[in-house]
Rosetta silent file (secondary structure, phi, psi, omega in degrees, C-alpha in Angstrom):
SEQUENCE: MSIGSKKENFSKLCLIGMSGVGKSFWAEKFHAKDYQVVSCDQLICEHILQKIDSNEKIISCLGTWLGFPWQAGFNQREAIYLDLENEYMFDLSSKISELPTLLDSTGSLIYCSSKTLHQVKSNFLVIYLKLSSEQTEKIISSYSSNPRPILWNNHFPKELDTPTALEIKQQLKLLINERETRYQDLADLTILNEELQFCQNAEDLLLLIKKKYGQEYTTSAIHQTD
SCORE:     score description
SCORE:     0.000 S_00000001
   1 L     0.000  116.901 -177.013   28.252   -9.851  -48.865 S_00000001
   2 L   -82.408  161.821 -171.352   25.653   -9.722  -51.611 S_00000001
   3 H   -70.941   -4.039  177.790   22.100   -8.964  -51.163 S_00000001
   4 H   -87.272  -38.398 -179.956   21.133  -12.755  -51.636 S_00000001
   5 H   -70.210  -36.625 -178.638   23.515  -13.730  -48.800 S_00000001
   6 H   -63.755  -33.598  179.159   22.135  -10.955  -46.631 S_00000001
   7 H   -65.784  -36.826  179.349   18.675  -12.347  -47.133 S_00000001
   8 H   -79.308  -29.253 -168.256   19.951  -15.873  -45.891 S_00000001
   9 L  -111.165  103.687  168.335   22.315  -14.691  -43.137 S_00000001
  10 L  -107.597   37.821  171.094   20.924  -12.576  -40.295 S_00000001
  11 L   -89.102    1.828  179.284   23.912  -12.970  -38.012 S_00000001
  12 E  -133.734   91.826  175.796   25.302   -9.404  -38.950 S_00000001
  13 E  -103.733  138.747  161.177   22.942   -6.737  -37.991 S_00000001
  14 E  -125.534  123.916  177.257   23.338   -2.889  -37.732 S_00000001
  15 E   -89.553  125.003  168.208   20.765   -0.805  -36.108 S_00000001
  16 E  -128.789  155.814  178.702   20.334    2.808  -37.112 S_00000001
  17 L   155.359 -179.873 -171.107   18.024    5.738  -36.196 S_00000001
  18 L   -78.698  152.437  175.752   17.686    8.649  -34.010 S_00000001
  19 L   -50.991  132.699  173.925   18.744    8.671  -30.421 S_00000001
  20 L   103.296  -12.090 -178.834   15.730    7.667  -28.170 S_00000001
  21 L   -82.255  -12.010  177.036   14.366    5.072  -30.746 S_00000001
  22 L   110.322   11.349 -178.186   15.612    2.015  -28.870 S_00000001
  23 H   -58.151  -50.466 -169.673   18.851    0.928  -30.508 S_00000001
  24 H   -71.580  -33.306  177.162   20.721    0.340  -27.224 S_00000001
  25 H   -56.427  -51.197  167.433   17.640   -1.350  -25.800 S_00000001
  26 H   -68.806  -17.884  168.341   17.652   -3.951  -28.551 S_00000001
  27 H   -65.476  -30.348 -174.824   21.415   -4.275  -28.390 S_00000001
  28 H   -87.352  -34.901  173.990   20.988   -5.643  -24.845 S_00000001
  29 H   -65.459  -37.596  174.853   18.175   -8.050  -25.976 S_00000001
  30 H   -70.718  -34.783  178.341   20.505   -9.469  -28.638 S_00000001
  31 H   -58.014  -45.063  179.872   23.494   -9.506  -26.277 S_00000001
  32 H   -62.615  -24.348  177.473   21.143  -11.778  -24.062 S_00000001
  33 L   -86.330    6.066 -179.380   20.780  -13.947  -27.354 S_00000001
  34 L    71.128   20.487  156.131   24.655  -14.476  -27.420 S_00000001
  35 L   -69.682  143.689  166.391   25.058  -11.924  -30.043 S_00000001
  36 E   -74.092  117.964 -177.709   28.407   -9.909  -29.970 S_00000001
  37 E  -106.242  126.467 -175.006   27.285   -6.297  -29.513 S_00000001
  38 E  -117.885  119.493  178.352   29.755   -3.636  -30.494 S_00000001
  39 E  -103.259  109.624  170.034   28.889    0.035  -29.498 S_00000001
  40 H   -44.672  -47.721 -177.455   30.630    2.803  -31.637 S_00000001
  41 H   -49.325  -54.404 -168.624   29.534    5.320  -28.928 S_00000001
  42 H   -65.081  -39.525 -175.936   31.292    3.587  -26.198 S_00000001
  43 H   -68.302  -39.613  179.108   34.603    3.387  -28.145 S_00000001
  44 H   -70.052  -25.578  172.591   34.652    7.007  -29.148 S_00000001
  45 H   -61.954  -50.540 -169.288   33.757    7.915  -25.504 S_00000001
  46 H   -63.033  -41.710 -179.050   36.695    5.983  -24.172 S_00000001
  47 H   -66.870  -36.912 -179.431   38.913    7.458  -26.611 S_00000001
  48 H   -79.990  -26.265  168.500   38.099   11.225  -26.066 S_00000001
  49 H   -61.593  -36.735 -175.339   37.961   10.803  -22.168 S_00000001
  50 H   -67.716  -39.357 -171.319   41.417    9.352  -22.351 S_00000001
  51 H   -64.517  -35.312 -166.816   42.543   12.264  -24.642 S_00000001
  52 L  -105.072   12.848 -178.170   41.134   14.931  -22.031 S_00000001
  53 L    56.029   32.259  176.511   42.381   12.996  -19.000 S_00000001
  54 L  -103.995  151.888 -170.654   39.210   12.352  -17.517 S_00000001
  55 L   -84.021  -10.774 -170.061   38.723    9.291  -15.131 S_00000001
  56 L   -85.799  170.080 -171.246   35.118    8.892  -15.956 S_00000001
  57 L  -130.335   18.716 -173.966   33.939    5.951  -18.307 S_00000001
  58 L  -114.913  147.462 -176.697   30.538    6.934  -19.152 S_00000001
  59 H   -66.897  -23.428  177.094   28.743    8.317  -22.239 S_00000001
  60 H   -66.636  -33.605 -179.725   27.125   11.348  -20.516 S_00000001
  61 H   -60.598  -32.817  174.512   30.595   12.702  -19.897 S_00000001
  62 H   -63.902  -31.474 -175.246   31.122   12.525  -23.708 S_00000001
  63 H   -82.682  -26.187  170.142   28.030   14.896  -24.080 S_00000001
  64 H   -66.920  -43.276  178.750   29.424   17.332  -21.650 S_00000001
  65 H   -61.137  -36.496 -167.018   32.601   17.441  -23.522 S_00000001
  66 H   -77.058  -47.385 -176.939   30.694   17.935  -26.859 S_00000001
  67 L    70.510 -157.356 -177.560   28.400   20.729  -25.699 S_00000001
  68 L  -130.301  159.742 -171.714   25.982   22.626  -28.053 S_00000001
  69 L   -58.167  -24.710 -177.327   26.371   24.447  -31.280 S_00000001
  70 L   -86.148    3.667  174.653   25.792   27.863  -29.766 S_00000001
  71 L   -93.477  146.927  176.500   28.925   27.331  -27.500 S_00000001
  72 L   -51.674  138.007  172.756   32.387   28.279  -28.282 S_00000001
  73 L    71.311   11.675  176.221   34.557   25.644  -29.894 S_00000001
  74 H   -64.631  -39.756  175.647   31.593   23.296  -30.587 S_00000001
  75 H   -64.659  -42.819 -177.138   32.437   22.962  -34.422 S_00000001
  76 H   -61.043  -51.931  176.627   35.943   21.895  -33.566 S_00000001
  77 H   -67.976  -30.301  159.754   34.736   19.255  -31.154 S_00000001
  78 H   -52.001  -54.429 -178.760   32.188   18.086  -33.531 S_00000001
  79 H   -52.645  -48.023  176.353   34.621   17.639  -36.126 S_00000001
  80 H   -60.334  -43.874  171.089   36.740   15.482  -33.786 S_00000001
  81 H   -70.576  -28.031  174.615   33.923   13.235  -32.995 S_00000001
  82 H   -74.825  -35.020  173.814   32.841   12.808  -36.418 S_00000001
  83 H   -52.538  -66.049 -169.616   36.498   11.885  -37.501 S_00000001
  84 H   -62.074  -28.166 -179.534   36.671    9.274  -34.911 S_00000001
  85 H   -68.739  -44.396 -177.351   33.175    7.848  -35.694 S_00000001
  86 H   -57.275  -53.911 -168.743   34.126    7.610  -39.430 S_00000001
  87 H   -65.809  -49.050 -173.688   37.424    5.752  -38.436 S_00000001
  88 H   -67.852  -33.431  177.112   35.863    3.454  -35.825 S_00000001
  89 H   -78.334  -16.050  173.578   32.895    2.551  -37.949 S_00000001
  90 H   -80.063  -47.216 -175.449   34.949    1.655  -40.991 S_00000001
  91 H   -70.387  -27.963  175.613   37.171   -0.470  -38.830 S_00000001
  92 H   -72.885  -23.659 -178.074   34.340   -2.184  -36.956 S_00000001
  93 H   -88.583  -18.259  177.091   32.571   -2.881  -40.013 S_00000001
  94 H   -81.245  -42.819 -178.109   35.508   -4.383  -41.818 S_00000001
  95 L   -78.118  100.122  166.423   36.319   -6.949  -39.075 S_00000001
  96 L   -86.720  109.927 -179.728   33.822   -9.631  -39.665 S_00000001
  97 L   -67.457  159.688  173.069   33.580  -11.950  -36.629 S_00000001
  98 L   -84.265  -15.633 -175.202   32.443  -15.606  -36.957 S_00000001
  99 L   -77.928  153.973  160.273   30.061  -14.766  -34.027 S_00000001
 100 L   -62.532  137.406 -168.477   26.648  -13.208  -34.561 S_00000001
 101 E  -132.693  141.064  173.726   27.291   -9.683  -34.378 S_00000001
 102 E  -127.429  118.812  175.417   24.908   -6.487  -33.736 S_00000001
 103 E   -92.746  111.122 -178.950   26.584   -3.089  -34.540 S_00000001
 104 E   -89.129   91.509 -170.093   24.884   -0.470  -32.175 S_00000001
 105 L   -76.420  173.564  179.273   25.484    2.642  -34.276 S_00000001
 106 L   -97.236  170.168  173.478   25.250    6.244  -33.271 S_00000001
 107 L   -79.957  -14.931  168.091   22.475    8.490  -34.610 S_00000001
 108 L   -91.832   15.859  179.576   25.079   10.277  -36.605 S_00000001
 109 H   -56.332  -33.110 -165.387   26.373    7.189  -38.432 S_00000001
 110 H   -71.421  -10.327 -179.077   24.731    8.607  -41.649 S_00000001
 111 H   -95.182    8.999  175.625   27.435   11.516  -41.516 S_00000001
 112 L   -82.618  172.768 -172.951   30.287    9.186  -42.270 S_00000001
 113 L   -70.152  173.732  175.209   31.995    9.080  -45.517 S_00000001
 114 H   -71.868  -16.157  175.429   30.475    7.109  -48.324 S_00000001
 115 H   -75.977  -35.673 -177.999   33.289    4.642  -48.236 S_00000001
 116 H   -67.281  -47.577  176.358   32.474    3.875  -44.625 S_00000001
 117 H   -53.196  -44.996  169.072   28.785    3.632  -45.378 S_00000001
 118 H   -49.678  -47.151  164.734   29.538    1.414  -48.090 S_00000001
 119 H   -57.576  -37.960  170.648   31.372   -0.829  -45.847 S_00000001
 120 H   -63.704  -47.282 -179.811   28.733   -0.983  -43.315 S_00000001
 121 H   -68.844  -37.172 -176.357   26.063   -1.897  -45.935 S_00000001
 122 H   -68.373  -32.999 -173.965   28.239   -4.478  -47.572 S_00000001
 123 H  -114.432   -2.430 -172.034   28.803   -6.452  -44.440 S_00000001
 124 L  -130.429  145.117  160.575   25.838   -5.739  -42.155 S_00000001
 125 E   -77.960  105.704  177.612   21.824   -5.955  -42.727 S_00000001
 126 E   -82.409  128.097  178.132   21.290   -2.307  -41.977 S_00000001
 127 E  -128.089  119.915 -172.583   17.961   -1.826  -40.094 S_00000001
 128 E   -92.480  126.667  173.920   16.471    1.434  -39.633 S_00000001
 129 E   -90.665  107.097 -175.911   14.339    1.774  -36.431 S_00000001
 130 E   -89.136  123.583 -175.867   11.826    4.598  -37.230 S_00000001
 131 L   -62.015  143.871  163.764   10.491    6.868  -34.680 S_00000001
 132 L   -59.643  161.946  169.603    6.785    7.180  -34.514 S_00000001
 133 H   -66.291  -35.382  178.014    5.162   10.668  -35.064 S_00000001
 134 H   -63.101  -54.280  179.944    4.169   10.609  -31.230 S_00000001
 135 H   -56.569  -45.427 -174.950    7.838    9.710  -30.314 S_00000001
 136 H   -59.881  -39.698 -179.951    9.223   12.377  -32.523 S_00000001
 137 H   -66.244  -39.948  179.310    7.032   15.148  -30.886 S_00000001
 138 H   -54.137  -52.632 -177.420    8.030   13.783  -27.518 S_00000001
 139 H   -66.760  -39.133 -179.606   11.688   14.188  -28.403 S_00000001
 140 H   -66.884  -42.055  177.632   11.446   17.533  -29.881 S_00000001
 141 H   -65.562  -40.591 -178.371    9.423   18.786  -26.993 S_00000001
 142 H   -75.669  -33.328  179.841   11.723   17.409  -24.319 S_00000001
 143 H   -69.600  -37.181  173.675   14.801   18.496  -26.174 S_00000001
 144 H   -62.253  -22.044 -169.669   13.493   22.171  -26.702 S_00000001
 145 H  -105.572  -21.656 -177.558   12.936   22.433  -22.991 S_00000001
 146 L  -144.983   81.062 -171.735   16.111   20.426  -21.846 S_00000001
 147 L   -78.499  148.145  177.143   18.584   20.226  -24.688 S_00000001
 148 L  -109.097  154.565  176.585   21.097   17.379  -24.918 S_00000001
 149 L   -76.598  130.860  172.707   24.266   17.410  -26.858 S_00000001
 150 L  -134.044  167.759 -178.699   23.873   15.873  -30.283 S_00000001
 151 L   -93.738  133.616 -166.941   25.723   16.001  -33.689 S_00000001
 152 L  -112.977  -13.985 -174.261   24.203   18.691  -35.928 S_00000001
 153 L    45.037   46.459  179.681   26.798   18.268  -38.849 S_00000001
 154 L    63.869   29.580 -179.650   26.745   21.967  -39.303 S_00000001
 155 L  -102.278    5.959  172.487   22.916   22.170  -39.697 S_00000001
 156 L  -105.596  135.880 -165.423   22.454   24.603  -36.827 S_00000001
 157 L   -71.599  138.315 -177.901   22.605   28.253  -38.021 S_00000001
 158 L   -71.998  -18.648  176.975   25.569   30.206  -36.740 S_00000001
 159 L   -86.397    2.308  171.399   23.559   33.265  -36.166 S_00000001
 160 L   -82.852   65.113 -178.091   21.506   31.403  -33.562 S_00000001
 161 L   -85.231  -22.702  169.727   24.162   32.149  -30.823 S_00000001
 162 L  -132.753   69.981 -177.399   21.573   32.485  -28.052 S_00000001
 163 L   -58.277  140.183  160.894   18.797   30.418  -29.344 S_00000001
 164 L   -67.925  165.753  173.602   15.206   30.422  -27.837 S_00000001
 165 H   -52.852  -47.741 -173.613   13.397   27.169  -26.876 S_00000001
 166 H   -64.246  -37.730 -175.565   11.308   27.780  -29.922 S_00000001
 167 H   -71.177  -41.648  178.425   14.245   28.442  -32.359 S_00000001
 168 H   -70.984  -31.114  173.743   15.814   25.160  -30.967 S_00000001
 169 H   -72.036  -48.084 -176.775   12.629   23.153  -31.531 S_00000001
 170 H   -70.302  -38.495  173.666   12.381   24.292  -35.155 S_00000001
 171 H   -61.199  -40.814 -174.561   16.013   23.501  -35.972 S_00000001
 172 H   -68.554  -33.003  175.390   15.628   20.075  -34.279 S_00000001
 173 H   -62.265  -46.001 -175.745   12.444   19.287  -36.640 S_00000001
 174 H   -62.884  -37.249 -171.186   14.600   20.253  -39.521 S_00000001
 175 H   -77.172  -40.615  176.695   17.439   17.998  -38.383 S_00000001
 176 H   -60.828  -53.650 -172.150   15.146   14.909  -37.705 S_00000001
 177 H   -53.822  -46.649 -173.687   13.498   15.454  -41.269 S_00000001
 178 H   -73.380  -32.839  176.059   16.986   15.476  -42.874 S_00000001
 179 H   -61.096  -62.734 -179.048   18.114   12.718  -40.830 S_00000001
 180 H   -41.077  -49.123 -178.363   15.172   10.453  -41.546 S_00000001
 181 H   -60.135  -38.258 -177.066   15.805   10.743  -45.378 S_00000001
 182 H   -66.384  -50.740 -170.437   19.521    9.656  -44.898 S_00000001
 183 H   -57.366  -69.040 -175.242   18.512    6.804  -42.518 S_00000001
 184 H   -42.351  -44.496 -171.922   15.976    5.511  -45.274 S_00000001
 185 H   -71.599  -34.730 -179.682   18.426    5.826  -48.140 S_00000001
 186 H   -87.513  -14.218 -176.970   21.003    3.735  -46.126 S_00000001
 187 L   -64.861  148.404  161.003   18.656    1.244  -44.731 S_00000001
 188 L   -80.719  -44.567  173.912   17.986   -2.438  -45.997 S_00000001
 189 E  -153.171  164.161 -174.071   14.748   -2.220  -44.237 S_00000001
 190 E  -122.864  133.061  170.529   12.746   -0.023  -42.055 S_00000001
 191 E  -118.691  127.318 -178.781   10.783   -1.205  -38.937 S_00000001
 192 E   -84.079  154.039 -172.252    8.375    0.944  -37.567 S_00000001
 193 H   -58.217  -47.544 -172.057    7.812    1.792  -33.806 S_00000001
 194 H   -60.747  -23.591  173.455    4.303    0.340  -34.031 S_00000001
 195 H   -71.495  -46.183 -170.713    5.895   -3.059  -35.311 S_00000001
 196 H   -64.141  -21.594  177.249    8.320   -3.156  -32.511 S_00000001
 197 L   -68.920  -19.092  165.818    5.480   -3.153  -29.777 S_00000001
 198 L   -75.439  -11.263 -177.863    4.797   -6.786  -30.804 S_00000001
 199 L   -94.725  125.366 -168.444    8.200   -7.645  -30.118 S_00000001
 200 L  -110.658  -13.048 -176.722    9.280   -8.866  -26.553 S_00000001
 201 L  -159.685  174.067  176.172   12.776  -10.208  -27.254 S_00000001
 202 H   -46.313  -48.388 -175.862   15.482  -10.679  -29.897 S_00000001
 203 H   -52.075  -43.037 -173.309   13.653  -13.770  -31.222 S_00000001
 204 H   -69.325  -39.668 -176.912   10.576  -11.865  -31.938 S_00000001
 205 H   -77.915  -30.915  175.309   12.418   -9.114  -33.728 S_00000001
 206 H   -61.939  -34.833  166.076   14.554  -11.562  -35.705 S_00000001
 207 H   -60.030  -41.348 -179.758   11.425  -12.975  -36.935 S_00000001
 208 H   -82.915  -19.247  170.916    9.941   -9.643  -38.066 S_00000001
 209 H   -57.672  -52.095  172.734   13.291   -8.941  -39.553 S_00000001
 210 H   -55.812  -49.481 -179.426   13.374  -12.072  -41.610 S_00000001
 211 H   -54.414  -68.702  171.973    9.700  -11.470  -42.708 S_00000001
 212 H   -43.976  -47.909  179.198   10.208   -7.906  -43.834 S_00000001
 213 H   -65.159  -37.064  177.835   13.462   -8.537  -45.508 S_00000001
 214 H   -71.476  -38.671  167.866   12.166  -11.417  -47.373 S_00000001
 215 H   -57.972  -52.695 -173.165    9.258   -9.297  -48.607 S_00000001
 216 H   -64.390  -39.293  178.914   11.274   -6.425  -49.429 S_00000001
 217 H   -60.553  -42.102  173.982   13.740   -8.736  -51.258 S_00000001
 218 H   -60.610  -36.686 -177.428   11.106  -10.374  -53.337 S_00000001
 219 H   -77.508  -28.339  176.120    9.570   -7.220  -54.361 S_00000001
 220 H   -68.734  -46.758 -173.286   13.145   -5.979  -55.402 S_00000001
 221 H   -74.226  -30.977  179.188   13.808   -9.032  -57.449 S_00000001
 222 H   -70.081  -47.907 -174.023   10.399   -8.865  -59.194 S_00000001
 223 H   -56.986  -47.881 -171.042   11.104   -5.200  -60.237 S_00000001
 224 H   -64.944  -15.559  173.534   14.514   -6.142  -61.607 S_00000001
 225 H   -84.570  -23.632  178.711   12.899   -8.779  -63.911 S_00000001
 226 L   -55.569    0.000    0.000   10.282   -6.412  -65.378 S_00000001
C-alpha cells in the first residue's frame, strides 16, 4: 500500500502507544462501527496459557506468567513473548482482509523485527496515540507503587535485583522516553491525548485521522517537490 493509497483508504488502521493510552478503548469503539478488530495481545495470551496448561483465558494471567525483570527467569519469558509477538504481528499484518480492520497492537510492537514493522507500516495506517505529560506522570507514579508486568526489552539494569520504588520509577521514565521515540518513528501520524478528548466515537476519530493525515501528507508532498 503506497502512501497515496493510505491517504485515500482509512479501512486498515493500526493503533500504537503505551499501555494505558486507550488503544483497547478505541478498538471497542471501532468494533461497534463494524471494523474487524484484531488483538495481538489476546492471541499471545491464548498461545502461552495453552503451553503452560492454564485453563484461564484472560490477559491478566499472561502478566502473572511474565513477572518482573528482577525475578528469576524473566529474560527467558520475555524473549518467548517477543518472539511470539513478532511472529503474530507479521502474520496478522500480512493477511489483508476485505473488511475494515483495526489492529490493536501491544505497547511492545516497536521491539519487533524491522521486517515485521515494515510489513505493518506497508499495509496499515499506523496511528500513534501519545500520552499527555499528565497521563505519563500518573502511569509512572502508579507503576512505581504498584508494578505491573510489562516488556522492558533488556532496558532494566541487571544490578537492580531488589529495586526500590524510586529506582523503578526512574527506569520506567527512561523506558517511556525510549519507547516514545520509537513510536514516533514508526507512526504515519500522531494523535495527542488533548485531541482525543474531542472524540466521542469511532466516527469522530476517523474524521480527526483523515484531517491530520491529509495535512501531514500535503506537507510531505510539498517538501518532496522543493
